[in-house]
JSON list of C-alpha atoms and ligand atoms in Angstrom, two decimals:
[
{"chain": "A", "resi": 1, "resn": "UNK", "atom": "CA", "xyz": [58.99, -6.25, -13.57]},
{"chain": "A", "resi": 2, "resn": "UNK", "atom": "CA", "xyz": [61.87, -4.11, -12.21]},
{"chain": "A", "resi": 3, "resn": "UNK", "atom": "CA", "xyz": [63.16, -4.73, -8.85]},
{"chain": "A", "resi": 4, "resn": "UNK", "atom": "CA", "xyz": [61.08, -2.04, -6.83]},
{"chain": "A", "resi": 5, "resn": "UNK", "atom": "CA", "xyz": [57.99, -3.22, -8.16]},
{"chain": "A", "resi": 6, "resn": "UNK", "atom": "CA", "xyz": [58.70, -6.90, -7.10]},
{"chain": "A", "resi": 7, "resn": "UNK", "atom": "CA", "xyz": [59.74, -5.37, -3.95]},
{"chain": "A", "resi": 8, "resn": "UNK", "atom": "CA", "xyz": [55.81, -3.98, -3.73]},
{"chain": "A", "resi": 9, "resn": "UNK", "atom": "CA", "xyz": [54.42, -6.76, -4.96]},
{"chain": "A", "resi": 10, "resn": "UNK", "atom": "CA", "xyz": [55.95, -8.96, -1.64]},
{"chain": "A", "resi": 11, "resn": "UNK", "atom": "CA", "xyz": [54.91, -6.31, 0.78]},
{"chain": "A", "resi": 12, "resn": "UNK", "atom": "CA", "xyz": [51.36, -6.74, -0.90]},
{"chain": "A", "resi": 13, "resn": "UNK", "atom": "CA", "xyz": [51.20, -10.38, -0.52]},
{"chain": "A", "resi": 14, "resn": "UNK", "atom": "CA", "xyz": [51.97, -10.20, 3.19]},
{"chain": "A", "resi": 15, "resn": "UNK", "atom": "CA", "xyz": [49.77, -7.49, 3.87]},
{"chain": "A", "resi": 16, "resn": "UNK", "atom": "CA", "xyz": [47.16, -7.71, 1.89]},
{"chain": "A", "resi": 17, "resn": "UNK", "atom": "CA", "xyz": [44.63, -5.23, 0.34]},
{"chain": "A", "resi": 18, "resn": "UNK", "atom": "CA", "xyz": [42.14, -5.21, 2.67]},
{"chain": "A", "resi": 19, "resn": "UNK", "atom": "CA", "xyz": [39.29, -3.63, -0.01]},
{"chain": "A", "resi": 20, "resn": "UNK", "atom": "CA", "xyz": [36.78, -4.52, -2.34]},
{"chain": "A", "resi": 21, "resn": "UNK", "atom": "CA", "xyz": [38.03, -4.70, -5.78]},
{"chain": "A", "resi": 22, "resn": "UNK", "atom": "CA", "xyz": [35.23, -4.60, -8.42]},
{"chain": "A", "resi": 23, "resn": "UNK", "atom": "CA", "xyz": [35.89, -5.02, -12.06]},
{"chain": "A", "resi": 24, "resn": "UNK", "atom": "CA", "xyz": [33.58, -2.68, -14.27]},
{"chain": "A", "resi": 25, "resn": "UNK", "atom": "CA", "xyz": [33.61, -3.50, -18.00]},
{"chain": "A", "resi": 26, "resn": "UNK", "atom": "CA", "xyz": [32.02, -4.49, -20.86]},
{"chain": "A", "resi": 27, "resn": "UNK", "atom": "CA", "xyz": [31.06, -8.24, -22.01]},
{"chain": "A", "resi": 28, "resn": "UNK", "atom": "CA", "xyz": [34.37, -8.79, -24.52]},
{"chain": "A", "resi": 29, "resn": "UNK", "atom": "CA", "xyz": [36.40, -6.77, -22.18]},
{"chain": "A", "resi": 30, "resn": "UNK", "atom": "CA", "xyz": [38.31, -9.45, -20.46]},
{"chain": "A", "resi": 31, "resn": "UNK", "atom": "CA", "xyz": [37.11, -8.84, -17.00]},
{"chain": "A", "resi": 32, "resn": "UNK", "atom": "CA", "xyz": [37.47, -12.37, -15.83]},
{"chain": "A", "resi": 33, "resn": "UNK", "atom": "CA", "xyz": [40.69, -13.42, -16.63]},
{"chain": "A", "resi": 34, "resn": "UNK", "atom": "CA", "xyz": [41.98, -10.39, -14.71]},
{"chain": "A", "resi": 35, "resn": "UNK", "atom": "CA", "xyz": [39.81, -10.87, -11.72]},
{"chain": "A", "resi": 36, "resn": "UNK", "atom": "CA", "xyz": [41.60, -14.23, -11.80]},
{"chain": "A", "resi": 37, "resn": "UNK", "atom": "CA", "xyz": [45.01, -13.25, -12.29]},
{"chain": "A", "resi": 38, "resn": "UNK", "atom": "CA", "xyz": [43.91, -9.96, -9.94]},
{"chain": "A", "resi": 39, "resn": "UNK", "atom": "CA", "xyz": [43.04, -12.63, -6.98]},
{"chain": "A", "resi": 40, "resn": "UNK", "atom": "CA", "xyz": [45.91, -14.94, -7.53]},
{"chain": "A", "resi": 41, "resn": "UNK", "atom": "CA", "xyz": [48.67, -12.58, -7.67]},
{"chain": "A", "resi": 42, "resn": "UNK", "atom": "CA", "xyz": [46.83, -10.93, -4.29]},
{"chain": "A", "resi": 43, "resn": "UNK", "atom": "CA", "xyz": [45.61, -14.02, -2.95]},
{"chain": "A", "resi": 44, "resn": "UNK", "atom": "CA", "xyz": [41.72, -13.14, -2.67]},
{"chain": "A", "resi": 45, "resn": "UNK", "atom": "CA", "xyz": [38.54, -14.69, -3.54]},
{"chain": "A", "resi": 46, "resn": "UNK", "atom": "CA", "xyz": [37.05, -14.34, -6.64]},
{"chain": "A", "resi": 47, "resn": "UNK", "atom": "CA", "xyz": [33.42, -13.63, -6.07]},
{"chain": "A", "resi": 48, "resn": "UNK", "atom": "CA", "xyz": [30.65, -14.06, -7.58]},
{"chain": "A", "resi": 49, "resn": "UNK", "atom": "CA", "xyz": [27.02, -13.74, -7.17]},
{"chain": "A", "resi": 50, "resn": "UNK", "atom": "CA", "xyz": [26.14, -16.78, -9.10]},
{"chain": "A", "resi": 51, "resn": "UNK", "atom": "CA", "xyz": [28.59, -19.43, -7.13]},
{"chain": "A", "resi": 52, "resn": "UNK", "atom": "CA", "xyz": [27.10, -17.68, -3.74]},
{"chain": "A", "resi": 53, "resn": "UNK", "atom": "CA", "xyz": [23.15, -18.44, -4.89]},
{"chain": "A", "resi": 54, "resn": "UNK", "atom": "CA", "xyz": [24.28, -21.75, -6.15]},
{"chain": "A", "resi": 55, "resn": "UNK", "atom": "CA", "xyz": [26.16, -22.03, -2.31]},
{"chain": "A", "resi": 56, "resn": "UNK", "atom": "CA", "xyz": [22.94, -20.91, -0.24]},
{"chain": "A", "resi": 57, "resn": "UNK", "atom": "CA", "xyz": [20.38, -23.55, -2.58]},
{"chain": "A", "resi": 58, "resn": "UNK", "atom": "CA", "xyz": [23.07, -26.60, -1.90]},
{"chain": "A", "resi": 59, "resn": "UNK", "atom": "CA", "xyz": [22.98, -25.56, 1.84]},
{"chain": "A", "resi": 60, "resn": "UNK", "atom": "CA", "xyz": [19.22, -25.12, 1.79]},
{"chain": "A", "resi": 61, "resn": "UNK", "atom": "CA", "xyz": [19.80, -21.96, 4.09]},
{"chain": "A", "resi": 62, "resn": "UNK", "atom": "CA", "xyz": [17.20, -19.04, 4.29]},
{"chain": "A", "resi": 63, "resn": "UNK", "atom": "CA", "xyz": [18.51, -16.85, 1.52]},
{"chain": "A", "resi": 64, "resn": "UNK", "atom": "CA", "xyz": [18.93, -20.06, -0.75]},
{"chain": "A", "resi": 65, "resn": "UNK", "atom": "CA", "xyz": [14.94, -21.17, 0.35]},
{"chain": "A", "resi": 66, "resn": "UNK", "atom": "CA", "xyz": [13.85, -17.72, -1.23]},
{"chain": "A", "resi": 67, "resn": "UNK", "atom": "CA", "xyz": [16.20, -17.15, -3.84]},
{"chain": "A", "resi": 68, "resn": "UNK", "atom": "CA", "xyz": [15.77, -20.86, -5.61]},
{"chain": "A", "resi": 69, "resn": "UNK", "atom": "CA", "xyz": [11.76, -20.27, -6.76]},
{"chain": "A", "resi": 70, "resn": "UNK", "atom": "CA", "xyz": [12.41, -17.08, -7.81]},
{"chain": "A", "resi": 71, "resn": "UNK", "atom": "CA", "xyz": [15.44, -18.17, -9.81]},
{"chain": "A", "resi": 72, "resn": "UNK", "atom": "CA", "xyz": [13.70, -21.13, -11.13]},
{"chain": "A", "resi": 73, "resn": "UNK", "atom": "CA", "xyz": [11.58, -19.23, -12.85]},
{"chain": "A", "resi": 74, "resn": "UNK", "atom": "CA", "xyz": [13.57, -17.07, -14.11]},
{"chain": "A", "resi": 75, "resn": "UNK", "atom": "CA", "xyz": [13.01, -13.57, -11.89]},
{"chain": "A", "resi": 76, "resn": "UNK", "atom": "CA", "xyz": [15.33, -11.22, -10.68]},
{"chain": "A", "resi": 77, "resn": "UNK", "atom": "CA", "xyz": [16.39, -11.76, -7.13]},
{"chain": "A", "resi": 78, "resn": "UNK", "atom": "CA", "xyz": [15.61, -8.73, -5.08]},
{"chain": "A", "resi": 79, "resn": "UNK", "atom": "CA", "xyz": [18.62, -6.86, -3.69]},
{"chain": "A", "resi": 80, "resn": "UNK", "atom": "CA", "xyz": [17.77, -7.14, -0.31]},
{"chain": "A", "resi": 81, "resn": "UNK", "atom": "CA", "xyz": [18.75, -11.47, -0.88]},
{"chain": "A", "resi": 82, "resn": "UNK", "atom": "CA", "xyz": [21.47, -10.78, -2.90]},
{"chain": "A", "resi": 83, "resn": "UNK", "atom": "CA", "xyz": [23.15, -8.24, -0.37]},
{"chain": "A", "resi": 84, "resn": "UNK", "atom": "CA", "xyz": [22.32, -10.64, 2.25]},
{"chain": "A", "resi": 85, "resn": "UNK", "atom": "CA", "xyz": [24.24, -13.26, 0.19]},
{"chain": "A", "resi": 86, "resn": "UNK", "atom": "CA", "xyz": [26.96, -10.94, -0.47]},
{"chain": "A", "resi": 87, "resn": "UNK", "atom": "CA", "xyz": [27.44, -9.76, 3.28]},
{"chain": "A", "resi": 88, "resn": "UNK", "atom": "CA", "xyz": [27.08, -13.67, 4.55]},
{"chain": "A", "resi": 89, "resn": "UNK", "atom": "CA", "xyz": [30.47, -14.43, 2.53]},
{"chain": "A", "resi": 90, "resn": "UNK", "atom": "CA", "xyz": [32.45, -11.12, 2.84]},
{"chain": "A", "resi": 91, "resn": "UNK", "atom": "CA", "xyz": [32.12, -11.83, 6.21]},
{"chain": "A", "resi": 92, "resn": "UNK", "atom": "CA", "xyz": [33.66, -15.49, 5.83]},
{"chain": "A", "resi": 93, "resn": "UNK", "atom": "CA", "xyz": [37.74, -15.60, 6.89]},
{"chain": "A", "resi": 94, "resn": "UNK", "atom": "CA", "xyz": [39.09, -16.17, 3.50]},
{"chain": "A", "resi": 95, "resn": "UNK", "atom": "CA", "xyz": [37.94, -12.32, 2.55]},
{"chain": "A", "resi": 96, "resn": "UNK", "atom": "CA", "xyz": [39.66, -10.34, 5.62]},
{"chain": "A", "resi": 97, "resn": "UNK", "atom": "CA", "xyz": [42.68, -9.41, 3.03]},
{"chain": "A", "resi": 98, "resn": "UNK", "atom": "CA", "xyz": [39.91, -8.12, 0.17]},
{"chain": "A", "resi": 99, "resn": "UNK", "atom": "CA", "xyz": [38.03, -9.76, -2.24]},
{"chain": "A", "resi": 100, "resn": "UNK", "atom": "CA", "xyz": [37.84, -9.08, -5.69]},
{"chain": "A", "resi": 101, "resn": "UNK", "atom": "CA", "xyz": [33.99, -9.17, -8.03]},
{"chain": "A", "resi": 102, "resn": "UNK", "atom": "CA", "xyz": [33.78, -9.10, -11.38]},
{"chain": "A", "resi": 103, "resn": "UNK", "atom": "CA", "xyz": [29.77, -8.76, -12.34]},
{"chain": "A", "resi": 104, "resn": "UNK", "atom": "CA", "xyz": [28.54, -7.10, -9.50]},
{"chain": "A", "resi": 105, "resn": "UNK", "atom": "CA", "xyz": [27.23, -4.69, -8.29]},
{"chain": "A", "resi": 106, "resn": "UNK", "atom": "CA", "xyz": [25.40, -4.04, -11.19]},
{"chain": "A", "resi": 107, "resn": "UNK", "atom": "CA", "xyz": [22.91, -1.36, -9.84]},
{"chain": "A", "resi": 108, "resn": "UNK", "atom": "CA", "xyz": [23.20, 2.18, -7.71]},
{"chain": "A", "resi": 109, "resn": "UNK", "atom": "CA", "xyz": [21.46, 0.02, -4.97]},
{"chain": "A", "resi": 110, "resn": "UNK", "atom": "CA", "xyz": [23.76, -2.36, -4.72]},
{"chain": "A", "resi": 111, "resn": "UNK", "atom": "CA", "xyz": [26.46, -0.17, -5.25]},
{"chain": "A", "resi": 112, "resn": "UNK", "atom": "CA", "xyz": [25.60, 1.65, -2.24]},
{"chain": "A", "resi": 113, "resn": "UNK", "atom": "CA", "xyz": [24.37, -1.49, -0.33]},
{"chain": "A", "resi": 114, "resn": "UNK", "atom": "CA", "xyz": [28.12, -3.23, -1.19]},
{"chain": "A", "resi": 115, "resn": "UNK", "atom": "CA", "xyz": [29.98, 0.69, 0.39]},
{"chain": "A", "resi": 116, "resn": "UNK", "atom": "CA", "xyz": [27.64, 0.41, 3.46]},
{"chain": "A", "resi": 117, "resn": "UNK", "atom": "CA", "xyz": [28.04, -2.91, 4.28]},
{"chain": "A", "resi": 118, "resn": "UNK", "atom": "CA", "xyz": [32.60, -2.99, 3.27]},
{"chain": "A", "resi": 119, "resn": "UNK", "atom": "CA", "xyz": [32.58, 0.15, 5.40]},
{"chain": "A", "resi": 120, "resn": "UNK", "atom": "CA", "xyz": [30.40, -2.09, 8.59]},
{"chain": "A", "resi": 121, "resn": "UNK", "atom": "CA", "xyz": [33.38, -4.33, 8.24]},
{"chain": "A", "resi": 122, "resn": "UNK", "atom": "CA", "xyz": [35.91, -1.99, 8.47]},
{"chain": "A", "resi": 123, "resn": "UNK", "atom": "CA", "xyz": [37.33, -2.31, 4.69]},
{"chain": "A", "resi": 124, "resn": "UNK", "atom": "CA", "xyz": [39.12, -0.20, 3.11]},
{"chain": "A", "resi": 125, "resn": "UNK", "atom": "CA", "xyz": [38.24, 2.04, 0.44]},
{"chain": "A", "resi": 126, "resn": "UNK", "atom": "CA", "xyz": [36.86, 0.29, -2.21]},
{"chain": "A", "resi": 127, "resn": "UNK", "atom": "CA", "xyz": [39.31, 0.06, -5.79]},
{"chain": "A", "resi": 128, "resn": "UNK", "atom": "CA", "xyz": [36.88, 0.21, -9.27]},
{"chain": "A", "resi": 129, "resn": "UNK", "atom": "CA", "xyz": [38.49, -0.31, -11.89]},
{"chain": "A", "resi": 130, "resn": "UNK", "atom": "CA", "xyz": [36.84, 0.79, -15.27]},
{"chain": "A", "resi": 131, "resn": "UNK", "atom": "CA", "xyz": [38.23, -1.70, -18.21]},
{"chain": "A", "resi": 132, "resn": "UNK", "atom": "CA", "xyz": [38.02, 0.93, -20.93]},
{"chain": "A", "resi": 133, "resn": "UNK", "atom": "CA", "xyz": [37.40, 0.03, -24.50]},
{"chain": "A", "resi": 134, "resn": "UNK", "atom": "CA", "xyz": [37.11, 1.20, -28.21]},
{"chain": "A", "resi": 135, "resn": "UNK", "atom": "CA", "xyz": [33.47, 0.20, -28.41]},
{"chain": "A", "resi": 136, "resn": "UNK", "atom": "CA", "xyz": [34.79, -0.15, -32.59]},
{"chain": "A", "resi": 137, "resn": "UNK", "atom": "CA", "xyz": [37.49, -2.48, -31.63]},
{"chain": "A", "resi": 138, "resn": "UNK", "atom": "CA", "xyz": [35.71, -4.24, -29.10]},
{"chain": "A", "resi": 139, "resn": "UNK", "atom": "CA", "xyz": [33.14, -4.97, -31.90]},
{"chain": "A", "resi": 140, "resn": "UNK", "atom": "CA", "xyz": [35.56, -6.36, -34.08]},
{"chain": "A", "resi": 141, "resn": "UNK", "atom": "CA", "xyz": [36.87, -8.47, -31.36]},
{"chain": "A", "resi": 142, "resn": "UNK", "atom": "CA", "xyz": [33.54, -9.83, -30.67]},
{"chain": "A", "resi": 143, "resn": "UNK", "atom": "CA", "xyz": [32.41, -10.70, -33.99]},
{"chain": "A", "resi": 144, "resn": "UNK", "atom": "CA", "xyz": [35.56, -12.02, -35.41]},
{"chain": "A", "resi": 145, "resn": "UNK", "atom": "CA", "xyz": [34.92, -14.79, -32.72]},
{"chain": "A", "resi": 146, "resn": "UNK", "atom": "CA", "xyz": [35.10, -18.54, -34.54]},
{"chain": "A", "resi": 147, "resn": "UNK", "atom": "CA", "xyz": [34.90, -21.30, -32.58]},
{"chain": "A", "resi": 148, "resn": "UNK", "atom": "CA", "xyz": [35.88, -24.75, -33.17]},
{"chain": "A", "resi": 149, "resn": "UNK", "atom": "CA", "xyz": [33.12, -27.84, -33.73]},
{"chain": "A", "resi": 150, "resn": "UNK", "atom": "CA", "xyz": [34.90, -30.29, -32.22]},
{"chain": "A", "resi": 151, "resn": "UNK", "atom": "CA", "xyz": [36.66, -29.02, -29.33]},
{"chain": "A", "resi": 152, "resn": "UNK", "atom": "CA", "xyz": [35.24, -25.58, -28.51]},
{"chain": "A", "resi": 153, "resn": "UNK", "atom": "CA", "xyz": [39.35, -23.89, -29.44]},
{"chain": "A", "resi": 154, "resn": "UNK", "atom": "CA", "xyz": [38.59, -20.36, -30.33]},
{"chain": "A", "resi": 155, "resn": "UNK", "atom": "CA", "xyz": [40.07, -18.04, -32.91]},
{"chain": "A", "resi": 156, "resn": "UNK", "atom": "CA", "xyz": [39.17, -14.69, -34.05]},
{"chain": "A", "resi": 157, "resn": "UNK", "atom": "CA", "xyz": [39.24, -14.11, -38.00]},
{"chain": "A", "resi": 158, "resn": "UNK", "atom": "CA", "xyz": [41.23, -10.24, -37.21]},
{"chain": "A", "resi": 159, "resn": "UNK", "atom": "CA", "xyz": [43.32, -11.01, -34.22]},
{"chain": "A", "resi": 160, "resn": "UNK", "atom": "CA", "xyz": [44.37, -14.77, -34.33]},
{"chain": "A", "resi": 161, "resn": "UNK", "atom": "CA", "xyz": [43.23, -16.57, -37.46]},
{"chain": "A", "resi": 162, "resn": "UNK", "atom": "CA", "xyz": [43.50, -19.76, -38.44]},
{"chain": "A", "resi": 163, "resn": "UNK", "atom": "CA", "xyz": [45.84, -20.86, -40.98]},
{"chain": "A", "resi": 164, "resn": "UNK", "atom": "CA", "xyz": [43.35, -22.05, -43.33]},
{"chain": "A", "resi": 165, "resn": "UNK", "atom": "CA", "xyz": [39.63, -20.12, -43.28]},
{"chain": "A", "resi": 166, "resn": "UNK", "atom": "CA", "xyz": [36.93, -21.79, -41.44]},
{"chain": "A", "resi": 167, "resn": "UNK", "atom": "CA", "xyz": [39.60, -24.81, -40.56]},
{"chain": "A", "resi": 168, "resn": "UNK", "atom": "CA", "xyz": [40.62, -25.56, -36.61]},
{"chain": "A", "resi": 169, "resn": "UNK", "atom": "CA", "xyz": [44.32, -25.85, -36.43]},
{"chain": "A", "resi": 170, "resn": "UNK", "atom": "CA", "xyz": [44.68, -28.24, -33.86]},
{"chain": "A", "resi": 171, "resn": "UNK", "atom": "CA", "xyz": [42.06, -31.09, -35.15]},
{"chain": "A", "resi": 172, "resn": "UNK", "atom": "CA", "xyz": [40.62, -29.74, -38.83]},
{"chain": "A", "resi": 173, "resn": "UNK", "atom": "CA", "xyz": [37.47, -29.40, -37.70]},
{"chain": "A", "resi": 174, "resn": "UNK", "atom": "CA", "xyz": [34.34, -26.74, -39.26]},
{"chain": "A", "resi": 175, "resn": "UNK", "atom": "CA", "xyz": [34.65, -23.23, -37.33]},
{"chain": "A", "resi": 176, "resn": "UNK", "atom": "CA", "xyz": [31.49, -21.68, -36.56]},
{"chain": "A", "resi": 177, "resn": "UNK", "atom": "CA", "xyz": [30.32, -18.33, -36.32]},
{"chain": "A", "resi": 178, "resn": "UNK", "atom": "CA", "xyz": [27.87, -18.37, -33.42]},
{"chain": "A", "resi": 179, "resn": "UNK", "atom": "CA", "xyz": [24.55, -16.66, -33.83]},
{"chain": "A", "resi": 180, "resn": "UNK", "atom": "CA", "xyz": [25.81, -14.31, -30.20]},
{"chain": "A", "resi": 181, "resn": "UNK", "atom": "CA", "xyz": [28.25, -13.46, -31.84]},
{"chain": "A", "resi": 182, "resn": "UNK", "atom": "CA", "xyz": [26.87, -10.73, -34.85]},
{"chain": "A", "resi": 183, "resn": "UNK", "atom": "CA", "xyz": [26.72, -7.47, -35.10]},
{"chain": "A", "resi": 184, "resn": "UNK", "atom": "CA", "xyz": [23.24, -7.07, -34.03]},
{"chain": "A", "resi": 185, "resn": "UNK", "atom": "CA", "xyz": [22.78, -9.20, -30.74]},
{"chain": "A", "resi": 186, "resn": "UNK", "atom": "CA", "xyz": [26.18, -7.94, -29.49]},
{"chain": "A", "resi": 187, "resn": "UNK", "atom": "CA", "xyz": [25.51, -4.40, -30.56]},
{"chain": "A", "resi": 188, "resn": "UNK", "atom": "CA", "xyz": [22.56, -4.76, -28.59]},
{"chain": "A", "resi": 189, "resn": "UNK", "atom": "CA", "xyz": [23.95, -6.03, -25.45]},
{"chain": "A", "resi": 190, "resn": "UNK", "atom": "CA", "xyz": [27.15, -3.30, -25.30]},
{"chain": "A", "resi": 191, "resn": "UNK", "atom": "CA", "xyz": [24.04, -1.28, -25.76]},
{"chain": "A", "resi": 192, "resn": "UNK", "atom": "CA", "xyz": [22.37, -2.77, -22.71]},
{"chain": "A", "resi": 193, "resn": "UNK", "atom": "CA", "xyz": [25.72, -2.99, -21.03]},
{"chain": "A", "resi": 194, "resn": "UNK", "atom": "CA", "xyz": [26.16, 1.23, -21.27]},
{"chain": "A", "resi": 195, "resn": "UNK", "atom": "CA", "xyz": [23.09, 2.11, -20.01]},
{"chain": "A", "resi": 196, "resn": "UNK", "atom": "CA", "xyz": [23.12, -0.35, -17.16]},
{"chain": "A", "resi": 197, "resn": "UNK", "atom": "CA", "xyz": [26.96, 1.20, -16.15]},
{"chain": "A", "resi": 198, "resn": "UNK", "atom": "CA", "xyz": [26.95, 5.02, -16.78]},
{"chain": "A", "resi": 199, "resn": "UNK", "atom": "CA", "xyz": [25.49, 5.38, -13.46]},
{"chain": "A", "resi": 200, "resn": "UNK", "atom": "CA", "xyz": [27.69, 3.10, -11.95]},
{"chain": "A", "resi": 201, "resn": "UNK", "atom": "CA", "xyz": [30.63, 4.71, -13.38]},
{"chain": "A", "resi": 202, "resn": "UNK", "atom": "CA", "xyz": [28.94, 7.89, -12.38]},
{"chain": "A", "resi": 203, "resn": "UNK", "atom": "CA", "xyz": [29.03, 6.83, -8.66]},
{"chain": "A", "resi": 204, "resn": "UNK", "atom": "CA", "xyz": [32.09, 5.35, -8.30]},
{"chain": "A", "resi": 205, "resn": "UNK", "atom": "CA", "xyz": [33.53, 8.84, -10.34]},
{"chain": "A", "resi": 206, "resn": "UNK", "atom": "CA", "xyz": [32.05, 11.30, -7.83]},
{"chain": "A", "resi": 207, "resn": "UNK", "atom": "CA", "xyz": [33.21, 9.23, -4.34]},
{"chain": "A", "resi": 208, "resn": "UNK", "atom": "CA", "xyz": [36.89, 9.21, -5.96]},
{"chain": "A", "resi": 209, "resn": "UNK", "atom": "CA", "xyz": [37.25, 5.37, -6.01]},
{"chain": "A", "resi": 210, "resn": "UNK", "atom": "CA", "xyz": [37.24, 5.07, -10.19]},
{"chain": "A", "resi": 211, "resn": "UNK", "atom": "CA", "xyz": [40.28, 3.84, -11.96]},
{"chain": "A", "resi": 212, "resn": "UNK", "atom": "CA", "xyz": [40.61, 3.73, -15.64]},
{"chain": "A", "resi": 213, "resn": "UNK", "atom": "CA", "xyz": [42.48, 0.81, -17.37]},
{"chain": "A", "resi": 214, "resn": "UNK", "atom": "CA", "xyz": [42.86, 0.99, -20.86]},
{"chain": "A", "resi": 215, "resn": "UNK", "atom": "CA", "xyz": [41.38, -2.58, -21.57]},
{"chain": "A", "resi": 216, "resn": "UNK", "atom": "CA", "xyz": [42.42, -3.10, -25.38]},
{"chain": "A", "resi": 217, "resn": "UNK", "atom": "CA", "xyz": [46.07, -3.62, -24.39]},
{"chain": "A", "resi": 218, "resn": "UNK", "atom": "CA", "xyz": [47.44, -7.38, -24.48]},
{"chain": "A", "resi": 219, "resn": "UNK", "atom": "CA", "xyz": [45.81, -9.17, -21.43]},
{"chain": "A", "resi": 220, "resn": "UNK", "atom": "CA", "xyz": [49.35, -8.88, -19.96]},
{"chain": "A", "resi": 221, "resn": "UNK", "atom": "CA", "xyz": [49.84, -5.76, -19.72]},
{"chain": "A", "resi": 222, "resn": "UNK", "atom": "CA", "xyz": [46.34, -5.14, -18.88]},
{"chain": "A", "resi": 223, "resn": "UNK", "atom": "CA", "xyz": [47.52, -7.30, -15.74]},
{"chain": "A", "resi": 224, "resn": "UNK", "atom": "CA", "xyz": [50.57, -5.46, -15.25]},
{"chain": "A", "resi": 225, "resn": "UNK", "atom": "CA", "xyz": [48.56, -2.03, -15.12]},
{"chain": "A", "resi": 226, "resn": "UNK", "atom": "CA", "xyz": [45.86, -2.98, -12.67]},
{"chain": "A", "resi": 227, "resn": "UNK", "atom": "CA", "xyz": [48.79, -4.06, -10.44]},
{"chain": "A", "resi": 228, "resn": "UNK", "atom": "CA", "xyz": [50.92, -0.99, -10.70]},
{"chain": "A", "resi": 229, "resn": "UNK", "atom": "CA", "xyz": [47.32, 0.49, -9.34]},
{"chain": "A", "resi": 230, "resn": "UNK", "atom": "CA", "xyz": [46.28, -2.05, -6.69]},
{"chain": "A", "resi": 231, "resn": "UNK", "atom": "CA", "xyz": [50.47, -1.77, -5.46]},
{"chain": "A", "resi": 232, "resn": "UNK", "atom": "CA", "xyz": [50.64, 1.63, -4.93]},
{"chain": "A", "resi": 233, "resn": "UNK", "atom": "CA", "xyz": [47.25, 1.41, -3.07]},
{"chain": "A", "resi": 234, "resn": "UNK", "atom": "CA", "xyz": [48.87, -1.02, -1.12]},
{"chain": "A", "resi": 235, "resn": "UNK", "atom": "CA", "xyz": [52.19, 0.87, -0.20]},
{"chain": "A", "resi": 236, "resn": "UNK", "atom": "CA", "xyz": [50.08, 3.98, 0.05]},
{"chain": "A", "resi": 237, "resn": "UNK", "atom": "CA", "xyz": [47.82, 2.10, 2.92]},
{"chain": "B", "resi": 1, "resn": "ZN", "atom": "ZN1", "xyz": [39.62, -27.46, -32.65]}
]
């Protein structure tokens, strides 16, 4: 990091983003561990819908009283809850510098619901940022997954093998090939995962609030691109 860009990075901790940042990308895409590194280096929440639905059912507040039934068996939650949801913890302290979600929104809908309700609290302009992959090398990542018996370590037969086939190197245990992780199931959720997006991508394309991050570079430099982005929206602010 040269000197200038440390320099931004300081001026973005004290200020703050004040936005929305939502990761759009693919399952295999590494979308979490930069929303984490994304809200540490920022200091934002990580959001997500799941922790908010578990929140509301431990409370036992409204939202939580209709979203557990329909989650216990297994339905969609309508927008309208989730939004509610969403809104009810945007609005909590600990978000007035930004927030950062990874998995939502995941429909036009919502999408609109989230700009409606960030522009209501006086956010800024919300930052997308499209993790762009080689669906071929994205593949390859996905299925050359092996994961370790004993203690869960995980390896991938093209990009970090073990030194022995099929052998963990930190306890000798069997490596498995889980049954998520062929050709056909994840084929068939990128699939899934595309036609879910496009529109999404679509959306945030035409209101000028799409950035592109090429997403098969080393995590780290992955990192290091999203903040060049999120630092010159800062000292552009
Ligand atoms: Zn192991």
């Amino acid at each position: 990091m040269d000197a200038a860009t440390a320099d931004q990075s300081v001026i973005g901790m004290l200020r703050g983003l004040g936005r929305a940042v939502i990761l759009l990308g693919p399952p295999g895409a590494g979308k979490g561990t930069q929303a984490q590194r994304i809200a540490q280096r920022y200091r934002l929440p990580h959001l997500s819908t799941g922790d908010m639905f578990r929140d509301h059912i431990s409370r036992d507040t409204e939202l939580g009283r209709k979203a557990k039934p329909l989650m216990a068996r297994g339905e969609l939650v309508p927008d309208e809850i989730v939004l509610g949801m969403v809104e009810d913890r945007i609005e909590q302290p600990d978000c007035t510098n930004g927030f950062v979600f990874d998995g939502f929104p995941r429909t036009l809908n919502q999408a609109d619901d989230l700009e409606r309700i960030c522009k209501q609290h006086r956010f800024g302009a919300t930052i997308v940022l499209h993790m762009v992959v080689q669906k071929d090398l994205l593949m390859r990542r996905l299925t050359g997954r092996r994961i370790c018996l004993a203690n869960g370590h995980i390896y991938n037969i093209y990009e970090r093998p073990p030194k022995q086939d099929g052998v963990c190197d930190v306890d000798g245990s069997e490596l498995i090939h889980r049954q998520d992780d062929t050709e056909s199931v994840i084929g068939g959720r990128l699939h899934a995962y595309e036609q879910q997006t496009q529109p999404l991508v679509e959306y945030y394309t035409q209101r000028g609030l799409l950035e592109s991050v090429d997403a098969m570079a080393e995590a780290d430099a992955v990192t290091e691109c999203i903040a060049k982005i999120l630092d010159g929206v800062i000292a552009s602010a």
